[in-house]
Amino acid sequence: MLETVSGFLITLCVLPFLPFMLVYAAGLLRRESKPRSFRQAMDVTTPFLLVAAAALYNYLFASSFGFYLFMLILLLLAGLLGSAQNRKRGRIEPMRLLRGVWRLSFLLLAFCYVLLGVSGFIVHIVNS
């Protein structure tokens, strides 16, 4: 049983857009609005993208720093968004800040996943 669950989680990490499609389709089947289903799919997919992009970075650059690099970037993004929120509203709303960082990290990580995936594919072909 543990091997089955482990295999399923590994598949979701290797193919991070699979959980996106599953959650989005489930939301549409429950008759939720498309924007709400899309946001929920983004929220669920972000941790899988984080693991996948970090693994691609580690493979491409032969390091083990990928996860920490992406976490550092997310912390910097949180600081910048918190500063902008403080200047605009005069206070920081933690839940709103967390939601903004989480959704922006989806966009950033999706871009990095595609970029690193294509780069890794090219490097693998060249080295073969």
PDB file of C-alpha atoms in Angstrom:
ATOM      1  CA  MET A   1       0.000   0.000   0.000  1.00  0.00           C
ATOM      2  CA  LEU A   2       2.795   2.388   0.912  1.00  0.00           C
ATOM      3  CA  GLU A   3       4.550   1.641  -2.382  1.00  0.00           C
ATOM      4  CA  THR A   4       1.374   2.464  -4.313  1.00  0.00           C
ATOM      5  CA  VAL A   5       0.937   5.799  -2.551  1.00  0.00           C
ATOM      6  CA  SER A   6       4.628   6.564  -2.959  1.00  0.00           C
ATOM      7  CA  GLY A   7       4.494   5.728  -6.665  1.00  0.00           C
ATOM      8  CA  PHE A   8       1.432   7.932  -7.122  1.00  0.00           C
ATOM      9  CA  LEU A   9       3.088  10.903  -5.389  1.00  0.00           C
ATOM     10  CA  ILE A  10       6.258  10.461  -7.434  1.00  0.00           C
ATOM     11  CA  THR A  11       4.180  10.446 -10.623  1.00  0.00           C
ATOM     12  CA  LEU A  12       2.480  13.677  -9.570  1.00  0.00           C
ATOM     13  CA  CYS A  13       5.864  15.275  -8.868  1.00  0.00           C
ATOM     14  CA  VAL A  14       7.323  14.172 -12.196  1.00  0.00           C
ATOM     15  CA  LEU A  15       4.239  15.312 -14.102  1.00  0.00           C
ATOM     16  CA  PRO A  16       3.079  18.338 -12.080  1.00  0.00           C
ATOM     17  CA  PHE A  17       0.418  19.385 -14.563  1.00  0.00           C
ATOM     18  CA  LEU A  18      -1.426  16.111 -14.028  1.00  0.00           C
ATOM     19  CA  PRO A  19      -2.782  17.224 -10.618  1.00  0.00           C
ATOM     20  CA  PHE A  20      -3.670  20.568 -12.206  1.00  0.00           C
ATOM     21  CA  MET A  21      -5.831  18.860 -14.823  1.00  0.00           C
ATOM     22  CA  LEU A  22      -7.369  16.483 -12.274  1.00  0.00           C
ATOM     23  CA  VAL A  23      -8.347  19.243  -9.817  1.00  0.00           C
ATOM     24  CA  TYR A  24      -9.599  21.536 -12.590  1.00  0.00           C
ATOM     25  CA  ALA A  25     -11.735  18.752 -14.093  1.00  0.00           C
ATOM     26  CA  ALA A  26     -13.075  17.787 -10.655  1.00  0.00           C
ATOM     27  CA  GLY A  27     -14.043  21.407 -10.014  1.00  0.00           C
ATOM     28  CA  LEU A  28     -15.883  21.622 -13.310  1.00  0.00           C
ATOM     29  CA  LEU A  29     -17.658  18.330 -12.612  1.00  0.00           C
ATOM     30  CA  ARG A  30     -18.821  19.757  -9.254  1.00  0.00           C
ATOM     31  CA  ARG A  31     -20.257  22.667 -11.266  1.00  0.00           C
ATOM     32  CA  GLU A  32     -17.925  25.268  -9.766  1.00  0.00           C
ATOM     33  CA  SER A  33     -17.104  28.335 -11.811  1.00  0.00           C
ATOM     34  CA  LYS A  34     -14.134  28.086 -14.153  1.00  0.00           C
ATOM     35  CA  PRO A  35     -12.077  30.790 -12.376  1.00  0.00           C
ATOM     36  CA  ARG A  36     -12.606  29.136  -8.985  1.00  0.00           C
ATOM     37  CA  SER A  37     -11.663  25.716 -10.366  1.00  0.00           C
ATOM     38  CA  PHE A  38      -8.582  27.233 -12.003  1.00  0.00           C
ATOM     39  CA  ARG A  39      -7.467  28.896  -8.758  1.00  0.00           C
ATOM     40  CA  GLN A  40      -7.937  25.670  -6.804  1.00  0.00           C
ATOM     41  CA  ALA A  41      -5.958  23.761  -9.420  1.00  0.00           C
ATOM     42  CA  MET A  42      -3.163  26.348  -9.170  1.00  0.00           C
ATOM     43  CA  ASP A  43      -3.096  26.048  -5.385  1.00  0.00           C
ATOM     44  CA  VAL A  44      -2.868  22.240  -5.451  1.00  0.00           C
ATOM     45  CA  THR A  45      -0.256  22.125  -8.238  1.00  0.00           C
ATOM     46  CA  THR A  46       2.230  24.600  -6.722  1.00  0.00           C
ATOM     47  CA  PRO A  47       3.994  22.177  -4.311  1.00  0.00           C
ATOM     48  CA  PHE A  48       4.348  19.595  -7.086  1.00  0.00           C
ATOM     49  CA  LEU A  49       5.854  22.248  -9.357  1.00  0.00           C
ATOM     50  CA  LEU A  50       8.255  23.250  -6.589  1.00  0.00           C
ATOM     51  CA  VAL A  51       9.547  19.691  -6.227  1.00  0.00           C
ATOM     52  CA  ALA A  52       9.706  19.114  -9.995  1.00  0.00           C
ATOM     53  CA  ALA A  53      11.475  22.402 -10.797  1.00  0.00           C
ATOM     54  CA  ALA A  54      13.980  21.863  -7.983  1.00  0.00           C
ATOM     55  CA  ALA A  55      14.698  18.331  -9.226  1.00  0.00           C
ATOM     56  CA  LEU A  56      15.211  19.601 -12.777  1.00  0.00           C
ATOM     57  CA  TYR A  57      17.549  22.311 -11.500  1.00  0.00           C
ATOM     58  CA  ASN A  58      19.520  19.745  -9.514  1.00  0.00           C
ATOM     59  CA  TYR A  59      19.775  17.444 -12.532  1.00  0.00           C
ATOM     60  CA  LEU A  60      20.744  20.202 -14.948  1.00  0.00           C
ATOM     61  CA  PHE A  61      23.375  21.839 -12.750  1.00  0.00           C
ATOM     62  CA  ALA A  62      24.495  18.707 -10.854  1.00  0.00           C
ATOM     63  CA  SER A  63      23.772  20.283  -7.484  1.00  0.00           C
ATOM     64  CA  SER A  64      21.472  19.790  -4.523  1.00  0.00           C
ATOM     65  CA  PHE A  65      20.692  23.466  -4.056  1.00  0.00           C
ATOM     66  CA  GLY A  66      17.564  23.667  -6.241  1.00  0.00           C
ATOM     67  CA  PHE A  67      14.925  23.466  -3.522  1.00  0.00           C
ATOM     68  CA  TYR A  68      16.700  26.041  -1.365  1.00  0.00           C
ATOM     69  CA  LEU A  69      17.136  28.382  -4.330  1.00  0.00           C
ATOM     70  CA  PHE A  70      13.431  28.313  -5.110  1.00  0.00           C
ATOM     71  CA  MET A  71      12.544  28.790  -1.430  1.00  0.00           C
ATOM     72  CA  LEU A  72      14.890  31.789  -1.268  1.00  0.00           C
ATOM     73  CA  ILE A  73      13.238  33.281  -4.353  1.00  0.00           C
ATOM     74  CA  LEU A  74       9.793  32.741  -2.803  1.00  0.00           C
ATOM     75  CA  LEU A  75      10.898  34.433   0.432  1.00  0.00           C
ATOM     76  CA  LEU A  76      12.230  37.394  -1.546  1.00  0.00           C
ATOM     77  CA  LEU A  77       8.952  37.532  -3.461  1.00  0.00           C
ATOM     78  CA  ALA A  78       7.049  37.535  -0.150  1.00  0.00           C
ATOM     79  CA  GLY A  79       9.189  40.408   1.122  1.00  0.00           C
ATOM     80  CA  LEU A  80       8.632  42.453  -2.021  1.00  0.00           C
ATOM     81  CA  LEU A  81       4.887  41.828  -2.025  1.00  0.00           C
ATOM     82  CA  GLY A  82       4.649  42.576   1.702  1.00  0.00           C
ATOM     83  CA  SER A  83       6.511  45.836   1.211  1.00  0.00           C
ATOM     84  CA  ALA A  84       4.242  46.834  -1.671  1.00  0.00           C
ATOM     85  CA  GLN A  85       1.163  45.924   0.364  1.00  0.00           C
ATOM     86  CA  ASN A  86       2.420  47.957   3.327  1.00  0.00           C
ATOM     87  CA  ARG A  87       3.030  51.009   1.137  1.00  0.00           C
ATOM     88  CA  LYS A  88      -0.367  50.750  -0.554  1.00  0.00           C
ATOM     89  CA  ARG A  89      -2.595  49.860   2.418  1.00  0.00           C
ATOM     90  CA  GLY A  90      -0.496  50.942   5.388  1.00  0.00           C
ATOM     91  CA  ARG A  91      -0.644  47.427   6.843  1.00  0.00           C
ATOM     92  CA  ILE A  92       0.096  43.870   5.826  1.00  0.00           C
ATOM     93  CA  GLU A  93      -2.691  41.322   5.493  1.00  0.00           C
ATOM     94  CA  PRO A  94      -0.940  37.964   6.031  1.00  0.00           C
ATOM     95  CA  MET A  95      -3.538  35.739   4.340  1.00  0.00           C
ATOM     96  CA  ARG A  96      -3.744  37.994   1.312  1.00  0.00           C
ATOM     97  CA  LEU A  97       0.063  38.121   1.135  1.00  0.00           C
ATOM     98  CA  LEU A  98       0.339  34.328   1.429  1.00  0.00           C
ATOM     99  CA  ARG A  99      -2.270  33.815  -1.278  1.00  0.00           C
ATOM    100  CA  GLY A 100      -0.492  36.268  -3.588  1.00  0.00           C
ATOM    101  CA  VAL A 101       2.901  34.651  -3.073  1.00  0.00           C
ATOM    102  CA  TRP A 102       1.415  31.181  -3.563  1.00  0.00           C
ATOM    103  CA  ARG A 103      -0.288  32.124  -6.843  1.00  0.00           C
ATOM    104  CA  LEU A 104       2.701  34.058  -8.189  1.00  0.00           C
ATOM    105  CA  SER A 105       4.940  31.147  -7.281  1.00  0.00           C
ATOM    106  CA  PHE A 106       2.738  28.936  -9.467  1.00  0.00           C
ATOM    107  CA  LEU A 107       3.445  31.191 -12.448  1.00  0.00           C
ATOM    108  CA  LEU A 108       7.159  31.443 -11.663  1.00  0.00           C
ATOM    109  CA  LEU A 109       7.562  27.716 -11.050  1.00  0.00           C
ATOM    110  CA  ALA A 110       5.567  26.760 -14.157  1.00  0.00           C
ATOM    111  CA  PHE A 111       7.866  28.959 -16.246  1.00  0.00           C
ATOM    112  CA  CYS A 112      10.961  27.491 -14.569  1.00  0.00           C
ATOM    113  CA  TYR A 113       9.635  23.945 -14.999  1.00  0.00           C
ATOM    114  CA  VAL A 114       9.158  24.431 -18.744  1.00  0.00           C
ATOM    115  CA  LEU A 115      12.466  26.276 -19.183  1.00  0.00           C
ATOM    116  CA  LEU A 116      14.482  23.772 -17.142  1.00  0.00           C
ATOM    117  CA  GLY A 117      12.675  20.835 -18.737  1.00  0.00           C
ATOM    118  CA  VAL A 118      13.492  21.986 -22.268  1.00  0.00           C
ATOM    119  CA  SER A 119      17.073  22.799 -21.246  1.00  0.00           C
ATOM    120  CA  GLY A 120      17.477  19.411 -19.577  1.00  0.00           C
ATOM    121  CA  PHE A 121      16.081  17.664 -22.632  1.00  0.00           C
ATOM    122  CA  ILE A 122      18.537  19.490 -24.906  1.00  0.00           C
ATOM    123  CA  VAL A 123      21.485  18.775 -22.595  1.00  0.00           C
ATOM    124  CA  HIS A 124      20.496  15.108 -22.385  1.00  0.00           C
ATOM    125  CA  ILE A 125      20.289  14.839 -26.196  1.00  0.00           C
ATOM    126  CA  VAL A 126      23.630  16.608 -26.687  1.00  0.00           C
ATOM    127  CA  ASN A 127      25.390  14.408 -24.105  1.00  0.00           C
ATOM    128  CA  SER A 128      23.985  11.160 -25.558  1.00  0.00           C
TER     129      SER A 128
END
